[in-house]
Coordinates of N, CA and C in Angstrom, one line a residue:
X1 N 0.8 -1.2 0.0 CA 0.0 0.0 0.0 C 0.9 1.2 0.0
X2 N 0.7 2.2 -1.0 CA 1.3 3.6 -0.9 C 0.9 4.6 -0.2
X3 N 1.7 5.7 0.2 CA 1.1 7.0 0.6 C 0.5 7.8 -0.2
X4 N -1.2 7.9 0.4 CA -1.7 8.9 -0.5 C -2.3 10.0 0.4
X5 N -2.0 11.0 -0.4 CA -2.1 12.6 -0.1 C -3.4 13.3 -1.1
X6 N -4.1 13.4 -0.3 CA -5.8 14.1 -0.9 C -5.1 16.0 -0.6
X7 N -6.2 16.7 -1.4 CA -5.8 18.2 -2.2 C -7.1 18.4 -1.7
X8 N -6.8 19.2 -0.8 CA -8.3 20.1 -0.9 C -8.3 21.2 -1.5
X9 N -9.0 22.1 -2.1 CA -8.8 23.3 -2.7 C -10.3 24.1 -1.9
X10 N -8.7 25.3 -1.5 CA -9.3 26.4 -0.6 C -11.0 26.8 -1.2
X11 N -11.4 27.2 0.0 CA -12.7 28.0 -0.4 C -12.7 29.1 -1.3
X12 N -13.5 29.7 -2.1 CA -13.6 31.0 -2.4 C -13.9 32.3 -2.5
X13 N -13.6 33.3 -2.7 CA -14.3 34.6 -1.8 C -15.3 35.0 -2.9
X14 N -16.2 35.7 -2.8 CA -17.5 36.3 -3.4 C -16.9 37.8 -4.3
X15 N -15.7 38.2 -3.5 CA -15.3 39.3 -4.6 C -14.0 38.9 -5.8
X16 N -13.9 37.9 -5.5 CA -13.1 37.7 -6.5 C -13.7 37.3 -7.9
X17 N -13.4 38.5 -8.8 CA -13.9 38.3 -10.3 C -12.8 37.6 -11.0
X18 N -12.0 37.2 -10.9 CA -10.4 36.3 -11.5 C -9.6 36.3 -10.2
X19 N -8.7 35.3 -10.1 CA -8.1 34.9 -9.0 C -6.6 35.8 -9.0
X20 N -6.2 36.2 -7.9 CA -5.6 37.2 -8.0 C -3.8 36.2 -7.6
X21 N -3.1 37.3 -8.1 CA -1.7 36.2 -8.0 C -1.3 36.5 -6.2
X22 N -1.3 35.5 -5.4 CA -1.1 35.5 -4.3 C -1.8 36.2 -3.2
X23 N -2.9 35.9 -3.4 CA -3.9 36.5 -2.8 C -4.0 36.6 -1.4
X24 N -4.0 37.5 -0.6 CA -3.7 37.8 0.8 C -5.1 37.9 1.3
X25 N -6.3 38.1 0.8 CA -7.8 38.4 1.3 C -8.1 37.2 2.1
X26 N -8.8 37.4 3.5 CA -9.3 36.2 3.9 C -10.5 35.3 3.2
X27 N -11.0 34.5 3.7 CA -12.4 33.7 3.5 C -13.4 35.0 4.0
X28 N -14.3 34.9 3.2 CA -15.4 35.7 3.2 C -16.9 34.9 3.5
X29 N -17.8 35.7 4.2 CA -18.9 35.4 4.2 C -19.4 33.8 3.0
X30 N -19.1 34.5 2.1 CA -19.4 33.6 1.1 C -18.6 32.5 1.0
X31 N -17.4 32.5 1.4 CA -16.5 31.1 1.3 C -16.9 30.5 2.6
X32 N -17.1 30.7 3.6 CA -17.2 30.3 5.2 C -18.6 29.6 4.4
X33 N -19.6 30.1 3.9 CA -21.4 29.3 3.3 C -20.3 28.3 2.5
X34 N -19.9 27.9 1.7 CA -19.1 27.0 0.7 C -18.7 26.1 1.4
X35 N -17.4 26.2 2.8 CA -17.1 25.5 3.9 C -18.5 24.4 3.9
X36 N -19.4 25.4 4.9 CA -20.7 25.0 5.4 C -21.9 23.9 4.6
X37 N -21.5 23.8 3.4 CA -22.1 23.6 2.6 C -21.7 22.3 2.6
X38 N -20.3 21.5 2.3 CA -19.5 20.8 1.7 C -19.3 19.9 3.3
X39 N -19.2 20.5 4.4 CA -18.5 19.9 5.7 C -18.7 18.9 5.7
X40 N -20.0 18.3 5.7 CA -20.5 16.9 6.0 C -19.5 16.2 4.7
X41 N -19.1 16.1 3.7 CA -18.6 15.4 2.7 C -17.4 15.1 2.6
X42 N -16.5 16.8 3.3 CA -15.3 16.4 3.5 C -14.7 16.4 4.8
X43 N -15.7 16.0 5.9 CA -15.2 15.5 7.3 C -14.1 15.0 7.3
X44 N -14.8 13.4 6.5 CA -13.9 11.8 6.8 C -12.9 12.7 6.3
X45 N -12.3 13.6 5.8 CA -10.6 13.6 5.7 C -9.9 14.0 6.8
X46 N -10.8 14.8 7.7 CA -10.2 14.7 9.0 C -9.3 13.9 9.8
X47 N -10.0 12.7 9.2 CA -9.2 11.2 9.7 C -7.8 10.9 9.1
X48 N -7.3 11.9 8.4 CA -5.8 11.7 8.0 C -4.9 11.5 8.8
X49 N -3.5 10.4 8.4 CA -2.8 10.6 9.4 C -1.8 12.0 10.2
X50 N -2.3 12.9 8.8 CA -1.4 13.4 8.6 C -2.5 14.9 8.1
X51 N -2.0 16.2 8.6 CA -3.4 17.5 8.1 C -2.7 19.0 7.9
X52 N -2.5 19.4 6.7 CA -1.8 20.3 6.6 C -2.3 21.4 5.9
X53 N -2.3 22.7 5.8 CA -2.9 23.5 4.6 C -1.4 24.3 4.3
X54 N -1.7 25.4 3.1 CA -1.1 26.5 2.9 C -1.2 27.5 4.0
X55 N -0.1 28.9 4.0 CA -0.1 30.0 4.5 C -1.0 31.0 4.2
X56 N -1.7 30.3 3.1 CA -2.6 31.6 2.4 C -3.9 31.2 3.9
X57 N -4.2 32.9 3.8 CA -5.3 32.8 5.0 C -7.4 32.0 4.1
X58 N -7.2 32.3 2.7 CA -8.2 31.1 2.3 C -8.2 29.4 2.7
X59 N -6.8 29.4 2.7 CA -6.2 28.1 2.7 C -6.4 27.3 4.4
X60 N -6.2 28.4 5.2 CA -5.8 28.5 6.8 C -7.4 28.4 7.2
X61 N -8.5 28.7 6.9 CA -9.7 29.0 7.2 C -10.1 28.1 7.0
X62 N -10.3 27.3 5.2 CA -10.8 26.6 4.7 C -10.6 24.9 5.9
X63 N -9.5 25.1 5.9 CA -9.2 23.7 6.8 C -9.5 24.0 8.3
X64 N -9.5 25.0 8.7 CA -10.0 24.8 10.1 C -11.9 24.6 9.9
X65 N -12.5 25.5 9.2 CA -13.7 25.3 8.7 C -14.0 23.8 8.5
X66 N -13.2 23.0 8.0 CA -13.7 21.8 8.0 C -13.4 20.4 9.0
X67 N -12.6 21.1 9.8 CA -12.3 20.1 11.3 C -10.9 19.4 11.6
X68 N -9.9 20.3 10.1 CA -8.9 19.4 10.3 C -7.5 20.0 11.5
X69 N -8.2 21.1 11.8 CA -6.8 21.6 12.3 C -5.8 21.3 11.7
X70 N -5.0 21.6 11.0 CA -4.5 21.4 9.7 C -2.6 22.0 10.3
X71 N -1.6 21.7 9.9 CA -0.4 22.2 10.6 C 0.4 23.2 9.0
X72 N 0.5 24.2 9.3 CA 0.8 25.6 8.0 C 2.0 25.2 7.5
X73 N 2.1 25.1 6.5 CA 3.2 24.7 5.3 C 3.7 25.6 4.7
X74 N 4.6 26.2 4.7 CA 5.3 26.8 3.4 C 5.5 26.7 3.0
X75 N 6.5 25.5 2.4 CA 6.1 24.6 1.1 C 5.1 25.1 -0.1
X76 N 4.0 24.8 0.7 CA 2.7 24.7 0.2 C 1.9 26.2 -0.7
X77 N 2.9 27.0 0.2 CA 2.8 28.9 -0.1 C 2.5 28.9 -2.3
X78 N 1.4 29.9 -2.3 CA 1.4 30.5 -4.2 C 3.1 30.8 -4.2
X79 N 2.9 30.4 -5.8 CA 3.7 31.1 -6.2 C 4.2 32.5 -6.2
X80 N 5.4 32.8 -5.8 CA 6.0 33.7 -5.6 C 5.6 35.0 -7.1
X81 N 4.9 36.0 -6.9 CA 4.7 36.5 -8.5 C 5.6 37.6 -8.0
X82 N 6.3 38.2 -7.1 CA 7.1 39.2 -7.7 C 6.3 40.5 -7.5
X83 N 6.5 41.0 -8.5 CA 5.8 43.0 -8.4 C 4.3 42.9 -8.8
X84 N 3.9 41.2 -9.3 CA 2.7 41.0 -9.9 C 1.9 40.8 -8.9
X85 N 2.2 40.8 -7.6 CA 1.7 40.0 -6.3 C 0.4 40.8 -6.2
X86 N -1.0 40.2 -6.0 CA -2.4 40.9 -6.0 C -2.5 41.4 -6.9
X87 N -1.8 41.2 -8.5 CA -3.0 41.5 -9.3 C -3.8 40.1 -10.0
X88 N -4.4 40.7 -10.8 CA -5.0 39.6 -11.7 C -4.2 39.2 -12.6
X89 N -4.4 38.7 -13.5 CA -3.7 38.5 -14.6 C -3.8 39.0 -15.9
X90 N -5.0 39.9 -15.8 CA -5.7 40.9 -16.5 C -4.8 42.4 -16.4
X91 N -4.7 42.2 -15.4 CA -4.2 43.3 -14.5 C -2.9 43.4 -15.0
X92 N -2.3 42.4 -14.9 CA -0.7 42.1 -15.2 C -0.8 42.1 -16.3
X93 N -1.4 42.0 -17.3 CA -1.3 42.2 -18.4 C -1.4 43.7 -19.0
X94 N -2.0 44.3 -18.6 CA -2.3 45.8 -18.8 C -0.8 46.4 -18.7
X95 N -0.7 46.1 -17.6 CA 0.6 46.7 -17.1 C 2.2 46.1 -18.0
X96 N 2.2 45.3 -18.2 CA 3.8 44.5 -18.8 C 3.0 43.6 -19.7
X97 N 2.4 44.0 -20.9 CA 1.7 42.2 -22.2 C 2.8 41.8 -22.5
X98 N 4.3 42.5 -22.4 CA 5.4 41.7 -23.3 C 5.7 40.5 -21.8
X99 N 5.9 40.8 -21.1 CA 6.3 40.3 -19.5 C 5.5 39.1 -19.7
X100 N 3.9 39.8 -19.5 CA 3.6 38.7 -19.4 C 3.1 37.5 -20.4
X101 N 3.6 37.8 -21.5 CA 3.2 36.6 -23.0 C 4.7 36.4 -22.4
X102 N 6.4 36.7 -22.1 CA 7.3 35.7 -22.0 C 7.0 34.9 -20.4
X103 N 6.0 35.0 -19.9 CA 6.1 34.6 -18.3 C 5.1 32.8 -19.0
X104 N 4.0 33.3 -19.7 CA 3.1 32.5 -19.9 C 3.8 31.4 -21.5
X105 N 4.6 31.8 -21.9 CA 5.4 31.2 -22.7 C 7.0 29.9 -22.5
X106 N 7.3 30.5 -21.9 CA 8.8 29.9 -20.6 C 8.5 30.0 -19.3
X107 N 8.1 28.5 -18.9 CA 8.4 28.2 -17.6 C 9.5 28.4 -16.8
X108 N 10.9 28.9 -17.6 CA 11.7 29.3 -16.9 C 11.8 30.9 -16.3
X109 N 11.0 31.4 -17.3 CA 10.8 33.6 -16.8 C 10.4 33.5 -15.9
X110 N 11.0 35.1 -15.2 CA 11.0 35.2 -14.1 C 10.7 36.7 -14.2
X111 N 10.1 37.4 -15.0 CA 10.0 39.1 -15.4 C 9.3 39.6 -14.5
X112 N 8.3 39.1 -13.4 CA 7.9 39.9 -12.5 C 8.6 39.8 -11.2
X113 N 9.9 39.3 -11.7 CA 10.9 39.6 -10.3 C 10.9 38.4 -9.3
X114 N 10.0 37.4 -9.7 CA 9.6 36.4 -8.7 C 10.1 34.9 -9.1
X115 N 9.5 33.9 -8.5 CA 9.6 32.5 -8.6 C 9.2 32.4 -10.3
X116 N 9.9 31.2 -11.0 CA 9.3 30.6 -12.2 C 8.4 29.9 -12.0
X117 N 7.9 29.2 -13.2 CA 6.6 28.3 -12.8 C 7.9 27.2 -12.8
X118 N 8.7 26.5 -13.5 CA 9.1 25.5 -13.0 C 10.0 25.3 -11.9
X119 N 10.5 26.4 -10.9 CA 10.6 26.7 -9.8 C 9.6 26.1 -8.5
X120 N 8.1 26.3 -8.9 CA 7.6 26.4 -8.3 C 6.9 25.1 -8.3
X121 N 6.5 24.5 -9.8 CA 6.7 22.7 -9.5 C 7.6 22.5 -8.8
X122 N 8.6 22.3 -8.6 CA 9.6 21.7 -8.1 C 9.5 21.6 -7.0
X123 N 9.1 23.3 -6.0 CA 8.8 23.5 -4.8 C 8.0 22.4 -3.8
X124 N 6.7 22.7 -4.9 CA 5.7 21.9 -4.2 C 5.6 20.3 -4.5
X125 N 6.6 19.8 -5.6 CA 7.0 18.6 -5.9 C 7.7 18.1 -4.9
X126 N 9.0 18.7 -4.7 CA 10.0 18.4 -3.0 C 8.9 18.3 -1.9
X127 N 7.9 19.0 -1.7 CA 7.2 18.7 -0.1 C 5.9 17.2 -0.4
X128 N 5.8 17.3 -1.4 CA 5.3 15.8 -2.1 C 6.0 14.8 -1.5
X129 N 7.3 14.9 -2.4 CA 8.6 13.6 -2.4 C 8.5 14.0 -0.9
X130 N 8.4 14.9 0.0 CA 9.3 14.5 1.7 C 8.2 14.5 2.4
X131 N 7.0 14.0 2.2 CA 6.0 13.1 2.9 C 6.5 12.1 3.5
X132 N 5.9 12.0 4.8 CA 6.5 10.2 5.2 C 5.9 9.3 4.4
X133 N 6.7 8.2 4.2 CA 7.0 7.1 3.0 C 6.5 6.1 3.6
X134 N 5.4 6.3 4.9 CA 4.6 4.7 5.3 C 3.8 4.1 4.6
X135 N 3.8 2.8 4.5 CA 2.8 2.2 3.4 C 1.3 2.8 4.7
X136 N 0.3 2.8 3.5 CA -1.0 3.2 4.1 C -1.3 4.7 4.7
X137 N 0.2 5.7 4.7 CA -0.2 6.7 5.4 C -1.3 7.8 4.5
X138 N -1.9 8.8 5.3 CA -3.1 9.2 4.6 C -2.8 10.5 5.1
X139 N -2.8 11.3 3.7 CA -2.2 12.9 4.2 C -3.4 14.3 3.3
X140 N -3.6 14.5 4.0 CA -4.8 15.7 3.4 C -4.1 16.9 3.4
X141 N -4.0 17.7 2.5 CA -3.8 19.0 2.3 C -4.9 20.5 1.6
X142 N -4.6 20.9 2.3 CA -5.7 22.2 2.0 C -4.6 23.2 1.2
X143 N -5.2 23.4 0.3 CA -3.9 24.6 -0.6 C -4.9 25.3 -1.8
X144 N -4.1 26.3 -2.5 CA -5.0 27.4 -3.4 C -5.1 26.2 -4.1
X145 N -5.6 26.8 -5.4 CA -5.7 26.0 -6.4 C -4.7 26.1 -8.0
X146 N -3.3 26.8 -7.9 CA -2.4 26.9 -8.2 C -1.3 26.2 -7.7
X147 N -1.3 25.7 -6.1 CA -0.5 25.0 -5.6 C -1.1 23.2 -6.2
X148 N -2.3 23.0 -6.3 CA -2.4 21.7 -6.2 C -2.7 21.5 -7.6
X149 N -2.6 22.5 -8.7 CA -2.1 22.5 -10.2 C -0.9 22.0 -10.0
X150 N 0.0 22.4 -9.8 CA 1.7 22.1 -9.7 C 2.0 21.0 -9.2
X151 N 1.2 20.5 -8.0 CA 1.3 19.0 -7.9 C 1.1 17.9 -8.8
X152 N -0.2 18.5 -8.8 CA -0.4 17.7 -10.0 C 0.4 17.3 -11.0
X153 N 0.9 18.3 -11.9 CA 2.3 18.2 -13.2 C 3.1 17.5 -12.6
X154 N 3.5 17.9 -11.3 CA 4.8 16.9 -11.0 C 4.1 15.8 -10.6
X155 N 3.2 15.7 -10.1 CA 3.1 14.0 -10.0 C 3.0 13.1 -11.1
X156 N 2.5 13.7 -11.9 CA 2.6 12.9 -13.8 C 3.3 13.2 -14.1
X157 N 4.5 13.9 -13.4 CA 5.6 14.2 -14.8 C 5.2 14.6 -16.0
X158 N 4.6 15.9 -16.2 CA 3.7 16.1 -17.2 C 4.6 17.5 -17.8
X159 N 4.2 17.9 -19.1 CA 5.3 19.2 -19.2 C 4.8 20.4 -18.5
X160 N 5.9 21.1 -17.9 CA 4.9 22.3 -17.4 C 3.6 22.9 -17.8
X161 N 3.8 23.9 -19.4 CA 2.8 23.9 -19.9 C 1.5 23.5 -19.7
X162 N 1.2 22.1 -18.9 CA -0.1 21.5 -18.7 C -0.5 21.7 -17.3
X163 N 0.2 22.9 -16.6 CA -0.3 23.7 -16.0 C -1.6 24.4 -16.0
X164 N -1.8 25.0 -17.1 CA -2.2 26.0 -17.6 C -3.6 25.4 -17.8
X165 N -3.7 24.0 -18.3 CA -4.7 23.1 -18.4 C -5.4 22.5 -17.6
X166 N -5.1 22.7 -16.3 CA -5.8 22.1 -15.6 C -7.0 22.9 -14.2
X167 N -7.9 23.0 -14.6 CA -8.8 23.4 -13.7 C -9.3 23.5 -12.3
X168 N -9.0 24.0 -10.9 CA -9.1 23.0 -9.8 C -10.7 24.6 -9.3
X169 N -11.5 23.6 -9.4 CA -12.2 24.1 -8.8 C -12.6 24.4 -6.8
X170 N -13.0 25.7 -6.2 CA -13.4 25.6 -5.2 C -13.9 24.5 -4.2
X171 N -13.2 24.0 -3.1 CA -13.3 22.9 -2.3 C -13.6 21.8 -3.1
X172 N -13.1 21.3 -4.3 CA -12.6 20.0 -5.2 C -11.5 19.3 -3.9
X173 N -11.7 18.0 -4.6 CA -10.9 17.6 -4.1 C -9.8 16.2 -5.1
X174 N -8.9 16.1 -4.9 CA -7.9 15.0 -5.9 C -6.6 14.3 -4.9
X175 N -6.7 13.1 -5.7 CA -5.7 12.4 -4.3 C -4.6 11.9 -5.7
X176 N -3.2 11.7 -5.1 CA -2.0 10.9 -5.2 C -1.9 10.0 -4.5
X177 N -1.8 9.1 -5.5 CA -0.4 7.8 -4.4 C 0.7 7.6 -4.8
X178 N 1.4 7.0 -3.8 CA 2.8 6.5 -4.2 C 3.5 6.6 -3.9
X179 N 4.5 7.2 -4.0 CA 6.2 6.9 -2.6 C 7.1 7.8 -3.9
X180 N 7.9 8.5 -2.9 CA 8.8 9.8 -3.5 C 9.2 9.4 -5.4
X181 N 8.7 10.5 -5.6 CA 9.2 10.5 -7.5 C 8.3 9.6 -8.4
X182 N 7.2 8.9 -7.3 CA 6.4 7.5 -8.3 C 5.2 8.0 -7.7
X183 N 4.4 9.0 -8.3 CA 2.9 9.2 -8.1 C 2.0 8.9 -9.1
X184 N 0.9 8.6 -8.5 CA -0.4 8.4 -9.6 C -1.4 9.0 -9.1
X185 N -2.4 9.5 -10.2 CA -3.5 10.4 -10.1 C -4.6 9.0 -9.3
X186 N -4.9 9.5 -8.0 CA -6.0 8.9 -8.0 C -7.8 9.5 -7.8
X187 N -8.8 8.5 -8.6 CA -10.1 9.4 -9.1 C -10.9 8.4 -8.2
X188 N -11.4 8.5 -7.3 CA -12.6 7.8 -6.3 C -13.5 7.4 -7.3
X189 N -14.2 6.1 -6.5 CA -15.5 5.7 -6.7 C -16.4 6.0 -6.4
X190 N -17.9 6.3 -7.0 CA -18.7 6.8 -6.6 C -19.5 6.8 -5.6
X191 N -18.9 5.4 -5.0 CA -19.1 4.9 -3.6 C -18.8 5.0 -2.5
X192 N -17.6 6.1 -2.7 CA -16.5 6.3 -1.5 C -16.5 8.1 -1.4
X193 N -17.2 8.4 -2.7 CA -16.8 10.2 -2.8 C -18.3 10.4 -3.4
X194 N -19.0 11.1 -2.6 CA -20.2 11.7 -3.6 C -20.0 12.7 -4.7
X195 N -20.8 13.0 -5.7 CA -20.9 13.6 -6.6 C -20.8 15.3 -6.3
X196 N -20.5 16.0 -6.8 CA -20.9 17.5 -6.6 C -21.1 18.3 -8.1
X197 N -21.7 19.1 -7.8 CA -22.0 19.6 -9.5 C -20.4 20.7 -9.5

């Protein structure tokens, strides 16, 4: 049996019209109803051996909101954007479109002064790989939904680029298994995970 590590993705706030690069805003009225809504479904992860979120205060809320008392990761922290920090990406665009088409082009740029994207796989790839390696351990993490994009790539070994592809909706959830450098996407039965629209 491998170690597998479930994603929770933080709550959302009501004013956010696009997600902002490193968003500092707490949980809002409206994310706290989202919590409230979902608790009964994502209790049983409370039962992990193991309960951690992000620094981001969405991230910090969302997991006490759901019962895990959860232990704060840095690791786990958004990507570092640099001068771009609290805008959108709309925003960042306005301001630097050459910046940002070479940012969204090379995973290796760094034009807003900050972390790369393949930087930042890596990041959250290393606190992956340095999970304890017990057969059967069971590790829940609460993180934006930018951090558990990046996991994701690194755990398929997927090209960066397919970053960009992947979707993580509000309080979703997606699990890994496997033991350092050897992960697999795992997708529940509909008998173990209810449905959500």
């Amino acid at each position: 049996m491998a170690l597998r590590v479930t994603f929770v993705a933080a709550a959302g706030s009501s004013t956010v019209l696009s997600e902002r690069f490193e968003d500092p805003r707490p949980l809002d009225q409206t994310g706290w109803g989202e919590v409230q809504r979902v608790a009964h479904e994502l209790l049983p992860l409370a039962a992990a051996d193991l309960r951690y979120c992000s620094p981001a205060p969405r991230s910090r809320a969302t997991g006490e909101g759901l019962g895990y008392a959860p232990l704060v990761q840095l690791a786990l922290r958004d990507c570092d954007m640099g001068r771009w920090r609290g805008l959108t990406l709309g925003e960042a665009m306005a301001r630097e479109p050459e910046a940002v088409d070479a940012w969204l082009a090379d995973p290796r740029s760094t034009p807003h002064g900050g972390e790369s994207l393949l930087d930042f796989i890596g990041r959250v790839g290393n606190w992956l790989d340095t999970r304890p390696a017990e057969d059967g351990c069971r590790v829940v993490a609460v993180a934006e939904p930018s951090v558990i994009r990046a996991a994701l790539v690194y755990a398929l070994k997927a090209p960066p680029g397919t970053y960009w592809n992947i979707d993580v909706r509000s309080l979703s959830t997606i699990s890994v298994a496997g033991r350092p450098g050897r992960w697999s996407l795992r997708l529940e039965s509909v008998s173990t995970q209810p449905l959500r629209a």
